Amino acid sequence: MAHPRIDTTFPSGGEQCAAYVYRPEDQQGDAPCVVMGHGFSATRDDRMPEYAERFAAAGMVVVVFDYRYFGASTGEPRQLLDIGKQHEDWEAAIAFARRLDGVDPARIALWGSSFSGGHAQALAIRHGATGPSAIACVIAQAPYVDGLAALKEIPPVNLAKATAAGLADQAAALLGRSPKMMPVVGDPGSFALLTAAEAKPGFEAIAPPHSRWRNEVCARIALRIALYRPGAKAQDIPCPILYCVCDDDHTTPPGPAIAAAEKAPYGELIRYPMGHFEIYVGDGFERSSADQVAFLRRHLGLGEPTSGEATEAAAPA
């Protein structure tokens, strides 16, 4: 059952981040809120609404947003993936969620998938264990955990080309010139950042016809992936976190995510016998969304679902 949503924006860094807000039907009193950020180069329309509808059906308000420079958000240059600025957008989204009418500001959950699964881990640590800014719980789906491990999935020739493109793009930025772009996904043997057999068909499967996803990104991000290792501090994540790990993932390797789940003081781990993109669709989606609803209900104080809620949450998207 589709839930009505509001298409809105919130400010971040002098720009406007586009957001969808979903609400439970017949909401009474303040509800918990799940803040959802998309993965590497994706947009808020790329299979995120399907998860948001499941969470709304279970009694949660949901905020789904585009980072600056992507999708329906403002910002130039387009397709600029800046890790620090994406963290700022997360902070702005969390603050926006806490100000919404009908949201309990003490029950904010973060949901990140793929690259944003790394961001969700980092933000949970930043917000600490106690106080008004603390995060109640986190879901990290097929998460990016360790940049060094992720680079091992890139063929050496493509890694060399991506580094060269990144240096050219960084130089262009310093000189005030137009960015140098590189493809995000491509067929095996082609030049792109992601060329595993699952990558190109996977992106095509999760991007609906109306998606604003573009198969390109400012190449400077290639210079920063190795240094971004949010799972290295998993022992400092102060709240419950569910790692949904795909055992046949060739985009964000499963090993570091499994290790992070074991290190996190309140870590929970569910493993799925599938590839990186399979978790978003079909049976993978049905299984992961049901597991995530159960986790959120447990840690956001929603209790067990009624029979009606359980039936709606299990309905195909």
Coordinates of C-alpha atoms in Angstrom, one line a residue:
M1 CA 0.0 0.0 0.0
A2 CA 1.5 3.3 -1.1
H3 CA 1.7 6.0 1.6
P4 CA 1.2 9.7 0.7
R5 CA 4.4 11.7 0.8
I6 CA 5.3 15.4 0.8
D7 CA 8.0 16.6 -1.6
T8 CA 9.9 19.3 0.2
T9 CA 13.4 20.8 0.8
F10 CA 15.7 21.7 3.6
P11 CA 18.8 24.0 3.6
S12 CA 22.3 22.7 3.8
G13 CA 25.5 24.6 3.0
G14 CA 23.7 27.4 1.2
E15 CA 21.9 25.0 -1.1
Q16 CA 18.5 23.1 -0.9
C17 CA 18.4 19.4 -0.4
A18 CA 15.3 17.8 -1.9
A19 CA 13.4 15.5 0.4
Y20 CA 10.4 13.2 0.6
V21 CA 8.5 13.0 3.9
Y22 CA 6.4 9.9 4.6
R23 CA 4.0 9.7 7.5
P24 CA 2.1 6.8 9.0
E25 CA -1.6 6.7 8.4
D26 CA -3.8 7.7 11.3
Q27 CA -0.8 8.9 13.2
Q28 CA -1.5 9.7 16.9
G29 CA 1.1 11.5 18.9
D30 CA 4.8 11.9 18.1
A31 CA 6.3 9.1 16.1
P32 CA 10.0 8.0 15.6
C33 CA 11.6 9.1 12.4
V34 CA 14.0 7.3 10.0
V35 CA 16.3 9.5 8.0
M36 CA 17.5 7.8 4.7
G37 CA 20.4 8.8 2.5
H38 CA 21.2 7.2 -0.9
G39 CA 24.3 5.5 -2.0
F40 CA 27.2 6.3 -4.4
S41 CA 25.9 8.6 -7.2
A42 CA 22.3 7.4 -6.7
T43 CA 19.2 9.5 -5.9
R44 CA 16.3 9.4 -3.5
D45 CA 14.1 7.8 -6.1
D46 CA 16.3 4.7 -6.6
R47 CA 14.5 2.0 -4.5
M48 CA 14.5 4.2 -1.4
P49 CA 10.7 5.0 -1.5
E50 CA 10.0 1.3 -1.4
Y51 CA 11.8 0.9 2.0
A52 CA 10.3 4.2 3.2
E53 CA 6.8 2.9 2.6
R54 CA 7.4 -0.2 4.6
F55 CA 8.7 1.9 7.5
A56 CA 5.8 4.3 7.3
A57 CA 3.4 1.3 7.3
A58 CA 5.1 0.2 10.6
G59 CA 4.4 3.6 12.3
M60 CA 7.4 5.7 11.5
V61 CA 7.8 9.1 9.9
V62 CA 10.5 8.8 7.1
V63 CA 12.7 11.5 5.6
V64 CA 14.4 10.5 2.3
F65 CA 16.8 13.1 0.8
D66 CA 19.1 13.8 -2.1
Y67 CA 22.6 15.2 -1.3
R68 CA 23.6 18.5 -2.7
Y69 CA 24.7 18.3 -6.3
F70 CA 22.6 15.2 -6.9
G71 CA 19.0 14.4 -8.0
A72 CA 16.5 17.1 -7.3
S73 CA 18.8 19.0 -4.9
T74 CA 20.6 22.2 -5.9
G75 CA 24.3 22.8 -6.1
E76 CA 27.0 23.1 -8.7
P77 CA 29.0 21.4 -10.1
R78 CA 26.5 18.6 -10.6
Q79 CA 27.5 15.1 -9.6
L80 CA 30.1 16.3 -7.0
L81 CA 30.5 13.6 -4.4
D82 CA 32.2 15.3 -1.4
I83 CA 32.3 13.2 1.7
G84 CA 32.5 16.1 4.1
K85 CA 29.6 17.9 2.5
Q86 CA 27.5 14.7 2.4
H87 CA 28.1 14.5 6.2
E88 CA 26.9 18.1 6.5
D89 CA 23.8 17.1 4.5
W90 CA 23.1 14.3 6.9
E91 CA 23.4 16.7 9.8
A92 CA 21.0 19.1 8.1
A93 CA 18.6 16.2 7.4
I94 CA 18.6 15.0 11.0
A95 CA 18.0 18.5 12.2
F96 CA 15.2 18.9 9.7
A97 CA 13.6 15.6 10.9
R98 CA 13.8 16.6 14.5
R99 CA 11.9 19.8 13.8
L100 CA 9.0 18.1 12.0
D101 CA 5.6 18.2 13.6
G102 CA 4.7 14.8 14.9
V103 CA 8.3 13.6 15.3
D104 CA 9.8 12.5 18.6
P105 CA 13.3 14.1 18.4
A106 CA 14.6 11.5 20.8
R107 CA 13.8 8.6 18.4
I108 CA 15.8 9.3 15.3
A109 CA 17.1 6.4 13.3
L110 CA 19.6 6.5 10.4
W111 CA 19.3 4.3 7.3
G112 CA 22.2 4.1 4.9
S113 CA 22.9 1.8 2.0
S114 CA 26.2 1.1 0.2
F115 CA 28.3 4.4 0.4
S116 CA 25.7 6.0 2.7
G117 CA 25.9 3.0 5.0
G118 CA 29.4 4.3 5.7
H119 CA 28.0 7.8 6.4
A120 CA 25.4 6.4 8.8
Q121 CA 28.1 4.7 10.8
A122 CA 30.2 7.9 11.0
L123 CA 27.2 10.1 12.0
A124 CA 26.2 7.8 14.8
I125 CA 29.6 8.1 16.3
R126 CA 29.6 11.8 15.9
H127 CA 26.3 12.2 17.7
G128 CA 27.4 10.2 20.8
A129 CA 25.6 7.9 23.2
T130 CA 23.6 10.4 25.2
G131 CA 22.0 13.8 25.1
P132 CA 19.6 15.5 22.7
S133 CA 21.6 14.8 19.6
A134 CA 22.0 11.0 20.2
I135 CA 20.8 8.6 17.4
A136 CA 18.5 5.8 18.6
C137 CA 19.7 3.2 16.1
V138 CA 21.2 2.7 12.6
I139 CA 20.7 0.4 9.6
A140 CA 23.7 -0.1 7.3
Q141 CA 22.6 -2.1 4.2
A142 CA 25.3 -3.6 2.0
P143 CA 27.5 -1.0 3.5
Y144 CA 30.7 0.7 2.5
V145 CA 33.0 0.1 5.4
D146 CA 36.6 0.2 4.3
G147 CA 37.9 2.2 1.3
L148 CA 41.1 0.0 1.0
A149 CA 39.0 -3.1 0.7
A150 CA 36.6 -1.4 -1.8
L151 CA 39.6 -0.5 -4.0
K152 CA 40.6 -4.1 -4.3
E153 CA 37.4 -4.7 -6.3
I154 CA 38.5 -2.2 -9.0
P155 CA 40.8 -3.7 -11.7
P156 CA 44.3 -2.2 -11.5
V157 CA 44.1 -0.6 -15.0
N158 CA 40.9 1.2 -14.0
L159 CA 42.3 2.2 -10.7
A160 CA 45.2 3.9 -12.5
K161 CA 42.9 5.6 -14.9
A162 CA 40.6 6.7 -12.1
T163 CA 43.5 8.2 -10.2
A164 CA 44.7 10.1 -13.3
A165 CA 41.1 11.4 -13.9
G166 CA 40.9 12.3 -10.2
L167 CA 44.1 14.4 -10.3
A168 CA 42.9 16.1 -13.5
D169 CA 39.5 16.9 -11.9
Q170 CA 41.2 18.2 -8.7
A171 CA 43.4 20.4 -10.7
A172 CA 40.4 21.7 -12.7
A173 CA 38.7 22.6 -9.4
L174 CA 41.7 24.5 -8.1
L175 CA 41.8 26.5 -11.4
G176 CA 38.1 27.2 -11.4
R177 CA 37.5 25.1 -14.5
S178 CA 34.7 22.7 -15.4
P179 CA 34.9 19.3 -13.6
K180 CA 36.4 16.2 -15.2
M181 CA 33.8 13.4 -15.0
M182 CA 34.2 9.6 -15.0
P183 CA 31.6 6.9 -15.4
V184 CA 30.3 5.3 -12.2
V185 CA 29.4 1.9 -13.7
G186 CA 30.3 0.0 -16.9
D187 CA 30.5 -3.5 -18.4
P188 CA 33.4 -5.7 -17.3
G189 CA 36.5 -4.6 -19.2
S190 CA 35.3 -1.1 -19.7
F191 CA 36.5 2.0 -17.9
A192 CA 34.3 3.0 -15.0
L193 CA 34.7 3.1 -11.2
L194 CA 32.5 0.0 -10.8
T195 CA 32.8 -2.7 -13.4
A196 CA 31.9 -5.9 -11.6
A197 CA 29.4 -8.0 -13.4
E198 CA 26.7 -6.9 -11.0
A199 CA 27.3 -3.2 -11.2
K200 CA 25.7 -2.0 -14.5
P201 CA 22.6 -4.2 -14.5
G202 CA 22.3 -3.5 -10.7
F203 CA 22.1 0.3 -11.2
E204 CA 19.7 -0.2 -14.1
A205 CA 17.5 -2.4 -11.9
I206 CA 17.2 0.1 -9.0
A207 CA 16.7 3.3 -11.1
P208 CA 13.1 3.8 -12.2
P209 CA 12.3 5.6 -15.5
H210 CA 11.7 8.9 -13.7
S211 CA 15.1 8.7 -11.8
R212 CA 17.5 11.6 -12.0
W213 CA 20.5 9.2 -11.7
R214 CA 23.3 10.0 -14.0
N215 CA 26.1 7.5 -14.8
E216 CA 28.9 10.0 -14.0
V217 CA 30.6 11.6 -11.1
C218 CA 33.3 14.3 -10.6
A219 CA 36.4 12.2 -10.7
R220 CA 38.1 13.7 -7.7
I221 CA 36.3 11.3 -5.4
A222 CA 38.7 8.6 -6.7
L223 CA 41.5 10.3 -4.7
R224 CA 39.5 10.0 -1.4
I225 CA 38.0 6.5 -1.4
A226 CA 41.0 4.8 0.2
L227 CA 41.2 7.2 3.1
Y228 CA 37.5 6.9 4.0
R229 CA 37.2 4.0 6.4
P230 CA 34.1 4.6 8.6
G231 CA 34.1 1.0 9.8
A232 CA 37.5 1.4 11.4
K233 CA 35.8 2.9 14.4
A234 CA 32.9 0.5 14.7
Q235 CA 33.8 0.0 18.3
D236 CA 32.8 3.6 18.9
I237 CA 29.3 3.3 17.5
P238 CA 27.2 4.0 20.6
C239 CA 23.8 2.7 19.6
P240 CA 22.2 -0.4 18.1
I241 CA 23.3 -0.9 14.5
L242 CA 22.0 -3.6 12.1
Y243 CA 24.5 -4.6 9.4
C244 CA 22.6 -6.2 6.4
V245 CA 25.5 -7.9 4.5
C246 CA 25.4 -9.5 1.1
D247 CA 27.8 -12.5 1.0
D248 CA 28.2 -12.3 -2.8
D249 CA 28.8 -8.5 -2.8
H250 CA 31.5 -7.4 -5.3
T251 CA 30.8 -3.7 -4.8
T252 CA 31.1 -3.2 -1.1
P253 CA 33.0 -6.3 0.1
P254 CA 31.3 -8.2 2.9
G255 CA 34.3 -9.1 5.0
P256 CA 34.9 -5.6 6.5
A257 CA 31.2 -5.2 7.3
I258 CA 31.0 -8.5 9.1
A259 CA 34.1 -7.5 11.1
A260 CA 32.5 -4.1 11.9
A261 CA 29.3 -5.8 13.1
E262 CA 31.5 -7.9 15.5
K263 CA 33.3 -4.9 16.8
A264 CA 30.3 -2.6 17.3
P265 CA 29.2 -2.8 21.0
Y266 CA 25.5 -3.1 20.0
G267 CA 26.1 -4.5 16.5
E268 CA 23.6 -7.0 14.9
L269 CA 24.4 -8.9 11.7
I270 CA 22.1 -10.5 9.1
R271 CA 23.8 -12.1 6.1
Y272 CA 22.0 -12.6 2.8
P273 CA 23.2 -15.1 0.1
M274 CA 23.1 -12.5 -2.7
G275 CA 25.0 -9.8 -4.5
H276 CA 25.1 -6.1 -3.8
F277 CA 22.1 -5.0 -5.8
E278 CA 19.9 -8.1 -5.2
I279 CA 19.0 -6.8 -1.7
Y280 CA 17.1 -3.9 -3.2
V281 CA 14.6 -5.9 -5.4
G282 CA 12.5 -9.0 -5.4
D283 CA 13.0 -11.5 -2.6
G284 CA 16.0 -9.7 -1.4
F285 CA 13.9 -6.6 -0.8
E286 CA 11.2 -8.6 0.9
R287 CA 13.5 -10.2 3.3
S288 CA 15.7 -7.2 4.1
S289 CA 12.8 -4.8 4.6
A290 CA 11.0 -7.2 6.9
D291 CA 14.2 -7.7 8.9
Q292 CA 14.7 -3.9 9.1
V293 CA 11.2 -3.2 10.1
A294 CA 11.6 -5.7 13.0
F295 CA 14.9 -4.1 14.1
L296 CA 13.4 -0.5 14.0
R297 CA 10.3 -1.5 15.9
R298 CA 12.4 -3.1 18.6
H299 CA 14.8 -0.1 19.0
L300 CA 12.3 2.7 18.5
G301 CA 9.8 1.6 21.0
L302 CA 7.1 0.5 18.7
G303 CA 6.6 -3.0 20.0
E304 CA 5.2 -5.9 18.1
P305 CA 3.1 -5.1 15.0
T306 CA -0.6 -5.7 15.0
S307 CA -2.0 -8.2 12.5
G308 CA -3.0 -5.4 10.1
E309 CA 0.4 -3.8 10.2
A310 CA 2.1 -7.1 9.7
T311 CA 0.0 -7.8 6.6
E312 CA 0.6 -4.4 5.1
A313 CA 4.4 -4.4 5.8
A314 CA 4.7 -7.8 4.1
A315 CA 2.7 -6.7 1.0
P316 CA 4.8 -6.6 -2.3
A317 CA 6.0 -3.1 -3.2

